[in-house]
Short mmCIF file of C-alpha atoms in Angstrom, two decimals:
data_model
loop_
_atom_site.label_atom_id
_atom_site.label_comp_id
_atom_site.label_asym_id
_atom_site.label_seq_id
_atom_site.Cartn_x
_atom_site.Cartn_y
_atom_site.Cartn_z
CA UNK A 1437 -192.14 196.94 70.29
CA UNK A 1438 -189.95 198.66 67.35
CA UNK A 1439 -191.94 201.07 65.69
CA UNK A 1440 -192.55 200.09 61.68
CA UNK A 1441 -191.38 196.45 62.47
CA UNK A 1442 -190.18 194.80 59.50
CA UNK A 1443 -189.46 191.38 59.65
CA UNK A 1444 -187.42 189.87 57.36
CA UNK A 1445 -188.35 186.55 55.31
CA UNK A 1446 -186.19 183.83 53.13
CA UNK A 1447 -186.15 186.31 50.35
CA UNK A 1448 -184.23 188.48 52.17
CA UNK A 1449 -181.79 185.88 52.99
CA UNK A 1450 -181.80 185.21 49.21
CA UNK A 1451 -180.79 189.33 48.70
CA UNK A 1452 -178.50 189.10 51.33
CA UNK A 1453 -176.58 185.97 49.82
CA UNK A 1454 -176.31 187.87 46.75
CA UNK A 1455 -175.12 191.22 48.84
CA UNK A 1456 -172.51 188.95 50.32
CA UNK A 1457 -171.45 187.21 47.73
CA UNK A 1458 -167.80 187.75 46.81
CA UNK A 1459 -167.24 189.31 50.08
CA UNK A 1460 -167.75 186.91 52.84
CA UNK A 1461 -166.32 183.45 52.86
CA UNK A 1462 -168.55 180.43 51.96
CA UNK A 1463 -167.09 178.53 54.90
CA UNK A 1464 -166.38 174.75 55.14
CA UNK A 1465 -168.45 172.23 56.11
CA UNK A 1466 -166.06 169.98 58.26
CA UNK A 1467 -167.03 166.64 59.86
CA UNK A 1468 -165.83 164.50 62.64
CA UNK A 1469 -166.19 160.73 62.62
CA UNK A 1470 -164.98 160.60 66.69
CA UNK A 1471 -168.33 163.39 66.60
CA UNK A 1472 -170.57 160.98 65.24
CA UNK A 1473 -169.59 158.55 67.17
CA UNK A 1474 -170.28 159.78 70.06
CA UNK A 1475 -173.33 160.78 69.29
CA UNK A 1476 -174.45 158.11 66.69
CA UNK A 1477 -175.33 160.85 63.89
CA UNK A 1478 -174.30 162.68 61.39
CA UNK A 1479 -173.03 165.96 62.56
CA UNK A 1480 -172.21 169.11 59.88
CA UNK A 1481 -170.49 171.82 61.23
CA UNK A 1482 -170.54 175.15 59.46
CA UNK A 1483 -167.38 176.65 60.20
CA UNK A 1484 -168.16 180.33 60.70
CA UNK A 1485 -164.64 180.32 63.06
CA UNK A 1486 -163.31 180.57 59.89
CA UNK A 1487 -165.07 183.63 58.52
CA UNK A 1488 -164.15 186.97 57.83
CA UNK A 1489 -163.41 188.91 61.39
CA UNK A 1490 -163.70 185.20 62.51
CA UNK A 1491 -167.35 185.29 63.75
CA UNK A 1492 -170.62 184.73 60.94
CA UNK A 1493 -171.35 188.44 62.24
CA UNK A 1494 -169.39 189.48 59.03
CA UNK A 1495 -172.61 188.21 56.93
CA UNK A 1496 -174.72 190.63 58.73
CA UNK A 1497 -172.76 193.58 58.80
CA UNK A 1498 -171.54 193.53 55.20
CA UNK A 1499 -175.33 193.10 54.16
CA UNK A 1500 -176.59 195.91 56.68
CA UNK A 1501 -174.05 198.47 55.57
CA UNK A 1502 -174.35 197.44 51.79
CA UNK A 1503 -177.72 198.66 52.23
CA UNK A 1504 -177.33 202.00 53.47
CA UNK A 1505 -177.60 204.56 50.77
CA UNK A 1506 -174.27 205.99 49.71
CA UNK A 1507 -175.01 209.69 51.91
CA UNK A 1508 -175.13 207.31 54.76
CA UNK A 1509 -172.96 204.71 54.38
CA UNK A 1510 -170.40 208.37 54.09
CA UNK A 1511 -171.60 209.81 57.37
CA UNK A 1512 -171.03 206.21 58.91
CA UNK A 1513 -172.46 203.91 61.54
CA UNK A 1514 -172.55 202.95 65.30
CA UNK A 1515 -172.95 199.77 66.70
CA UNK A 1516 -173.24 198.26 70.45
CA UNK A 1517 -171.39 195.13 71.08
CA UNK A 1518 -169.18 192.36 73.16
CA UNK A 1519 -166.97 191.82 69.97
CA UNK A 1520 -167.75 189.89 67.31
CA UNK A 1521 -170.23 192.22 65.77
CA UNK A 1522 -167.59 195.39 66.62
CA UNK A 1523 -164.87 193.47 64.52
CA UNK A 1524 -167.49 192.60 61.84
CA UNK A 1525 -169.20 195.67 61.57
CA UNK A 1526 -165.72 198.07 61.80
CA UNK A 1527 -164.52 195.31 58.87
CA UNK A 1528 -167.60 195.60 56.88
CA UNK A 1529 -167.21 199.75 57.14
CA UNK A 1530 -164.06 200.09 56.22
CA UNK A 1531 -164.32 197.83 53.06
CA UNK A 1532 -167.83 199.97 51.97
CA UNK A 1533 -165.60 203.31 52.77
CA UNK A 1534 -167.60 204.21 56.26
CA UNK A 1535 -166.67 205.41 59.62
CA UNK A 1536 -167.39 203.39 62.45
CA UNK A 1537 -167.62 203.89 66.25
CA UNK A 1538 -168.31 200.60 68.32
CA UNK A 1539 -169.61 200.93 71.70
CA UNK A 1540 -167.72 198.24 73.57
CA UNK A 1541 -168.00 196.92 77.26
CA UNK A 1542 -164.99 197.66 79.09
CA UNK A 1543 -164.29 193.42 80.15
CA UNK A 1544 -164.34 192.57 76.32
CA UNK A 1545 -161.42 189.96 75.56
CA UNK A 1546 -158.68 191.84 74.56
CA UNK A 1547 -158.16 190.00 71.32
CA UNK A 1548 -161.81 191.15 70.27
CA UNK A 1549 -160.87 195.04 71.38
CA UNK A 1550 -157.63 195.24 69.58
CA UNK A 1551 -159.31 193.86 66.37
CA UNK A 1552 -161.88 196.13 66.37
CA UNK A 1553 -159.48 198.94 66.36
CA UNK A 1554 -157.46 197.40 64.03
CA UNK A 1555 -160.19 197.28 61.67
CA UNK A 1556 -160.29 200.83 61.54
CA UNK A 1557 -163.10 201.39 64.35
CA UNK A 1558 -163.10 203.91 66.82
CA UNK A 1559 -164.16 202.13 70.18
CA UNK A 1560 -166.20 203.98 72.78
CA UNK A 1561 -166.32 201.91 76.43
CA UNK A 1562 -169.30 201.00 78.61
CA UNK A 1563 -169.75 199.06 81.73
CA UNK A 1564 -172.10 195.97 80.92
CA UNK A 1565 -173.45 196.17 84.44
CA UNK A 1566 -174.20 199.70 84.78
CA UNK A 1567 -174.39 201.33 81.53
CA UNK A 1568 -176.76 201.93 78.80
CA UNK A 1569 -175.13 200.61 75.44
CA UNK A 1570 -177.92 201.51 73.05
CA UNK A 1571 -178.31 204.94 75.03
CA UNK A 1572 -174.68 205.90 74.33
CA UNK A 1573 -175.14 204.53 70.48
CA UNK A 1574 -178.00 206.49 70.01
CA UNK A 1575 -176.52 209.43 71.60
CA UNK A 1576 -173.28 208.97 69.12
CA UNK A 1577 -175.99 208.98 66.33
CA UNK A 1578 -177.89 211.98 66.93
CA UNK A 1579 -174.60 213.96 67.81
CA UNK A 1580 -172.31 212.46 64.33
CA UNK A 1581 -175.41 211.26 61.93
CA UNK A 1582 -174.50 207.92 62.09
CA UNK A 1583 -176.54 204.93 61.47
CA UNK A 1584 -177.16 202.55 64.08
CA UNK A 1585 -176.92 199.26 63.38
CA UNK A 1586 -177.35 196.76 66.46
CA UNK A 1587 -175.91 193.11 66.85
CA UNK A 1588 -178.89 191.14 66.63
CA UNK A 1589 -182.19 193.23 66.19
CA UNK A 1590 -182.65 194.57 62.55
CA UNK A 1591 -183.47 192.87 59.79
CA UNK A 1592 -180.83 192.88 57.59
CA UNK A 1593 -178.55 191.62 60.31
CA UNK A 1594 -181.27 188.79 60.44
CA UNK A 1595 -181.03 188.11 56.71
CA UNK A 1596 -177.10 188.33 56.68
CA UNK A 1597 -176.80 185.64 58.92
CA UNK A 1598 -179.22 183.63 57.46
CA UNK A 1599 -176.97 183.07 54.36
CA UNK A 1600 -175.08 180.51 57.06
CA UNK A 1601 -177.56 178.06 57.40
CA UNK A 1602 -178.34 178.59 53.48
CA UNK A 1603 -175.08 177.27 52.43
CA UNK A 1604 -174.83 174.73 54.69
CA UNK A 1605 -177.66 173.21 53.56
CA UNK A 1606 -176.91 173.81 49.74
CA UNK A 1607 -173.61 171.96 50.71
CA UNK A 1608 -175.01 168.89 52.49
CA UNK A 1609 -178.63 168.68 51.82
CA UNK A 1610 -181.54 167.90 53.76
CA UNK A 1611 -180.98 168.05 57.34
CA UNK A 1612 -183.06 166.41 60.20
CA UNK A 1613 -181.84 169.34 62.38
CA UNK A 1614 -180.55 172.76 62.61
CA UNK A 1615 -178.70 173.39 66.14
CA UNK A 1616 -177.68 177.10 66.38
CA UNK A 1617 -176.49 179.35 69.18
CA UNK A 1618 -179.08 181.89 70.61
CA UNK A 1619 -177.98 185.55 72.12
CA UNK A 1620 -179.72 188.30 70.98
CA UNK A 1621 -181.56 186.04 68.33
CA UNK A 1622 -180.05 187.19 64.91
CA UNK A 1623 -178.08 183.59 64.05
CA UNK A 1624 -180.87 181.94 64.68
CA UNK A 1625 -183.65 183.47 63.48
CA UNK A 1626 -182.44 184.16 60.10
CA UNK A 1627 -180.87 180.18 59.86
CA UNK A 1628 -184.35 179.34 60.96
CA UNK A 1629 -185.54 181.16 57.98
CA UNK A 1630 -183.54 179.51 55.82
CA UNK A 1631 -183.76 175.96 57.28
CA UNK A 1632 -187.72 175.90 57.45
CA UNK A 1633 -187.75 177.22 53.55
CA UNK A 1634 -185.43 174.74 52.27
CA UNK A 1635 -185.78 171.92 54.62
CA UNK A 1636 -189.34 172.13 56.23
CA UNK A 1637 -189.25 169.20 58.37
CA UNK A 1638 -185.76 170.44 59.92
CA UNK A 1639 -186.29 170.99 63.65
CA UNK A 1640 -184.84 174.12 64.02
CA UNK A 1641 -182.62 174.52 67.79
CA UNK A 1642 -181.58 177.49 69.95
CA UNK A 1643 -178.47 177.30 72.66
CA UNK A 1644 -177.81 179.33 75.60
CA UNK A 1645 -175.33 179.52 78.22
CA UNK A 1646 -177.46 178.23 81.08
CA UNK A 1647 -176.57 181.79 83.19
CA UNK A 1648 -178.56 183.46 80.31
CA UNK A 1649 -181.78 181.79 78.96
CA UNK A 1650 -184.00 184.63 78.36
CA UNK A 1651 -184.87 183.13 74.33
CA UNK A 1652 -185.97 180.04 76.56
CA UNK A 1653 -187.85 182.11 79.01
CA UNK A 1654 -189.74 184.21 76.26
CA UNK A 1655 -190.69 181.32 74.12
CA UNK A 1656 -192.22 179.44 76.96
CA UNK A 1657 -193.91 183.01 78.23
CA UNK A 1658 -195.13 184.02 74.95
CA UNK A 1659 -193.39 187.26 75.23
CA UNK A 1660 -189.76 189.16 75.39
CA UNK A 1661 -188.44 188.09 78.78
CA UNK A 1662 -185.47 190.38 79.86
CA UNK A 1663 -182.91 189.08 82.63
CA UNK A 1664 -180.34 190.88 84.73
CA UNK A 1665 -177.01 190.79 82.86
CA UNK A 1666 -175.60 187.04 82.59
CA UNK A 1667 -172.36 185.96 83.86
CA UNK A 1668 -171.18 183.14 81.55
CA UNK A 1669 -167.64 182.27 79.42
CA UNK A 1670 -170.02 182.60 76.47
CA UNK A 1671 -169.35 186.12 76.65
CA UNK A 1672 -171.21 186.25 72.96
CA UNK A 1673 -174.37 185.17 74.12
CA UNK A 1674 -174.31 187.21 77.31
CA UNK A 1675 -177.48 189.30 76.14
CA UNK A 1676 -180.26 190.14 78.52
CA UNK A 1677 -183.22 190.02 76.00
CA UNK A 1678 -183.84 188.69 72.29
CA UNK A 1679 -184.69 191.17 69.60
CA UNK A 1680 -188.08 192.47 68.46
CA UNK A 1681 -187.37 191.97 65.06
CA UNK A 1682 -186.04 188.35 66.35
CA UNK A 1683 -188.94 187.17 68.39
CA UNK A 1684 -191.44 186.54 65.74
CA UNK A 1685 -189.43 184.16 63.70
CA UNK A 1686 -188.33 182.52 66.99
CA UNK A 1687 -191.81 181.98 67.87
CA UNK A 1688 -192.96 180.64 64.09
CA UNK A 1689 -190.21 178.53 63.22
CA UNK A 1690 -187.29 177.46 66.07
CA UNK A 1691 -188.84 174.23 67.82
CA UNK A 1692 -186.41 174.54 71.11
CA UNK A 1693 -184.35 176.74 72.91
CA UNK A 1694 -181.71 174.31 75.48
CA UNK A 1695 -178.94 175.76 77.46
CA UNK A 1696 -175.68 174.12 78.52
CA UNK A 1697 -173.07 174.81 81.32
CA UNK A 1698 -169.78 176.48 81.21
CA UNK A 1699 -168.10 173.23 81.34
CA UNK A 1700 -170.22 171.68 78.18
CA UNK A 1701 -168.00 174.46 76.74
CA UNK A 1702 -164.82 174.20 77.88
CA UNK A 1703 -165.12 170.49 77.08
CA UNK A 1704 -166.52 171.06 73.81
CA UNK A 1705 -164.04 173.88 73.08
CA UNK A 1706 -161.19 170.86 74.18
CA UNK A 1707 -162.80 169.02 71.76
CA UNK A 1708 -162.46 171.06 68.73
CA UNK A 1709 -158.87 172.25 69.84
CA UNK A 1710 -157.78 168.06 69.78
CA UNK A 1711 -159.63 166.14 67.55
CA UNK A 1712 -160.25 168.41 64.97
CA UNK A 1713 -157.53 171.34 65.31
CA UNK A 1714 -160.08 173.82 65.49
CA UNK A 1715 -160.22 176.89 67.61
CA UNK A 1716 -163.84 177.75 68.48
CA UNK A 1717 -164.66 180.32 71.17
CA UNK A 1718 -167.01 179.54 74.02
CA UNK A 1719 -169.94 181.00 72.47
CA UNK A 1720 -168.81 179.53 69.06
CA UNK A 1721 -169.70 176.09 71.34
CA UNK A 1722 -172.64 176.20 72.37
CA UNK A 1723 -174.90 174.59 69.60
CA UNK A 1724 -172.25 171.87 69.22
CA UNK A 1725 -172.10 171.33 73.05
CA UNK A 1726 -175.40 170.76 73.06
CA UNK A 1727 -175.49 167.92 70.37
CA UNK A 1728 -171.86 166.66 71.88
CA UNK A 1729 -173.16 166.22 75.52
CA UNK A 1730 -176.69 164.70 74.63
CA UNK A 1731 -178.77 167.74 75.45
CA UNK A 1732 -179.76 167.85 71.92
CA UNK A 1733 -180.66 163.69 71.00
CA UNK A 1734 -179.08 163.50 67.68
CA UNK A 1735 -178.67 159.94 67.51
CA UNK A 1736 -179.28 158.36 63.90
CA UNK A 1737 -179.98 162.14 62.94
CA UNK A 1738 -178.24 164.06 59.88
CA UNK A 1739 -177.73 167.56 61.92
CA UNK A 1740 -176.32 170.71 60.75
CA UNK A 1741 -173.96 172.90 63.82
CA UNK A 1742 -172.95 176.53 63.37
CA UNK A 1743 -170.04 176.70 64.88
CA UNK A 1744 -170.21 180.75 65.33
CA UNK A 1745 -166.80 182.18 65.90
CA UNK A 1746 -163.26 181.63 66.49
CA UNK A 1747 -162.49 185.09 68.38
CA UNK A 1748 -161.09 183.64 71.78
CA UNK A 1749 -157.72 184.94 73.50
CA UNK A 1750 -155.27 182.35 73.68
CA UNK A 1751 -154.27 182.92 77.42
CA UNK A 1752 -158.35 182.86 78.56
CA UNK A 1753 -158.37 179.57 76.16
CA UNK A 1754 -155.56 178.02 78.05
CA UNK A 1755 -156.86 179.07 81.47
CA UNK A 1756 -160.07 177.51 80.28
CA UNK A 1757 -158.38 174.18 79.96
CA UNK A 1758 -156.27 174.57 83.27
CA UNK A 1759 -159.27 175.09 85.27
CA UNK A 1760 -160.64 172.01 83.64
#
């Protein structure tokens, strides 16, 4: 376990909203009636596709950097991921005036690498199957000074992306259910946060590609479960373990963890691209796909969807639909 744990509650969230505010987008609610009819609900989905970097990682970043005191927020920070947290966090840096260097697996979608540099990043490579990310972050740490902050386990990363599920539910109200997608555990523990504090009978949801269900392993084991490395198109959610700071909240207040296929993806992805003109990434999918394809019974439900992130190459989106 992390030494000093500190896990975050909804006041945090309530900080981080105010951290935030100004700086990330309060992203649209959009609905679907062809959605609802298929599944004979209500569905919300909170469009975090549309958010800053494209991905709700922007939420935690911004709030974990904000937080840094100003001698380390100038010595800078180092972070450890597939993409969406690189973009974020080199995004969130370079608007609070701090160096980055992201720690990137070499197979990251192109779209998510150039970003990242684009951002102002500097972007170290790992293999996902051989190499220790958090070694060579922590090793970039001790040798620069920089501030490690991971993709999923700290707690203001937790209470960043908590502010999602907070304003969706400020939007539309009280929810029967809260479907969100599950990697390392920060999405979904901090909307879990918010959705138990503002809407205590909400049953709270986790989604993983079915390659990688180690949050459904652990909560049915009472304990972190850690997996080889998954192979999935959610490349997102393609963690091997859920965070310390994570597990806790998952265990108090998320009611399920499901998984769905890679073709509940590509179909739900298909979905989004032609009914509602929406580009959503794979791992963006998965809490939708889980409502869309009945894995999640939603049926005369009001149910809120974070739809995660947007940050999908347009030639692996197309080849995603050929191979359909």
């Amino acid at each position: 376990m992390t030494v000093s744990l500190r896990v975050p509650t909804f006041e945090d969230v309530r900080v981080a909203a105010s951290r935030i505010d100004g700086e990330a987008h309060r992203t649209p609610v959009l609905t679907s009636r062809a959605a609802n009819a298929k599944i004979g609900g209500e569905l919300f989905f909170k469009a975090e596709n549309l958010q800053r970097a494209g991905a709700f990682k922007f939420r935690g970043a911004y709030n974990a950097v904000s937080a840094l005191s100003p001698e380390a927020r100038q010595k800078g920070v180092v972070a450890f991921s597939s993409g969406n947290h690189a973009q974020a966090l080199a995004y969130a840096a370079t608007l609070l005036d701090a160096p980055s260097v992201i720690v990137m697996p070499k197979d990251a979608p192109e779209i998510k690498v150039a970003a990242t540099r684009g951002y102002g990043a500097e972007v170290v490579f790992f293999d996902r199957y051989k190499d220790d990310r958090e070694a060579m972050a922590r090793g970039i740490s001790e040798e620069r000074g920089m501030t490690v902050i991971p993709p999923f386990d700290h707690p203001d990363i937790i209470a960043g992306q908590g502010t999602a599920a907070l304003e969706l539910i400020d939007e539309v109200g009280q929810i029967d259910i809260l479907i969100a997608p599950l990697g390392g555990g920060g999405l979904l523990a901090g909307c879990a946060l918010s959705a138990k504090a503002l809407a205590p009978g909400c049953r709270v949801i986790g989604v993983e590609p079915e390659a990688g269900n180690d949050g459904q392993q652990s909560l049915q084991k009472g304990e972190v479960v850690r997996i080889a490395p998954p192979k999935s198109i959610a490349d997102g959610a393609l963690t091997t373990y859920v965070g310390d700071h994570n597990f806790p909240i998952l265990q108090a207040k998320v009611d399920g963890i499901v998984t769905v296929s890679d073709a509940q993806l590509v179909s739900t992805m298909r979905f989004f691209a032609e009914r509602m003109k929406l580009i959503v990434e794979p791992t963006g999918c998965l809490a939708a796909a889980a409502a869309l394809n009945g894995v999640v019974d939603c049926a005369g439900k009001r149910v809120g969807i974070v739809l995660s992130g947007g940050n999908v190459d347009l030639k692996a989106l197309s080849g995603f639909f050929a191979d359909a």
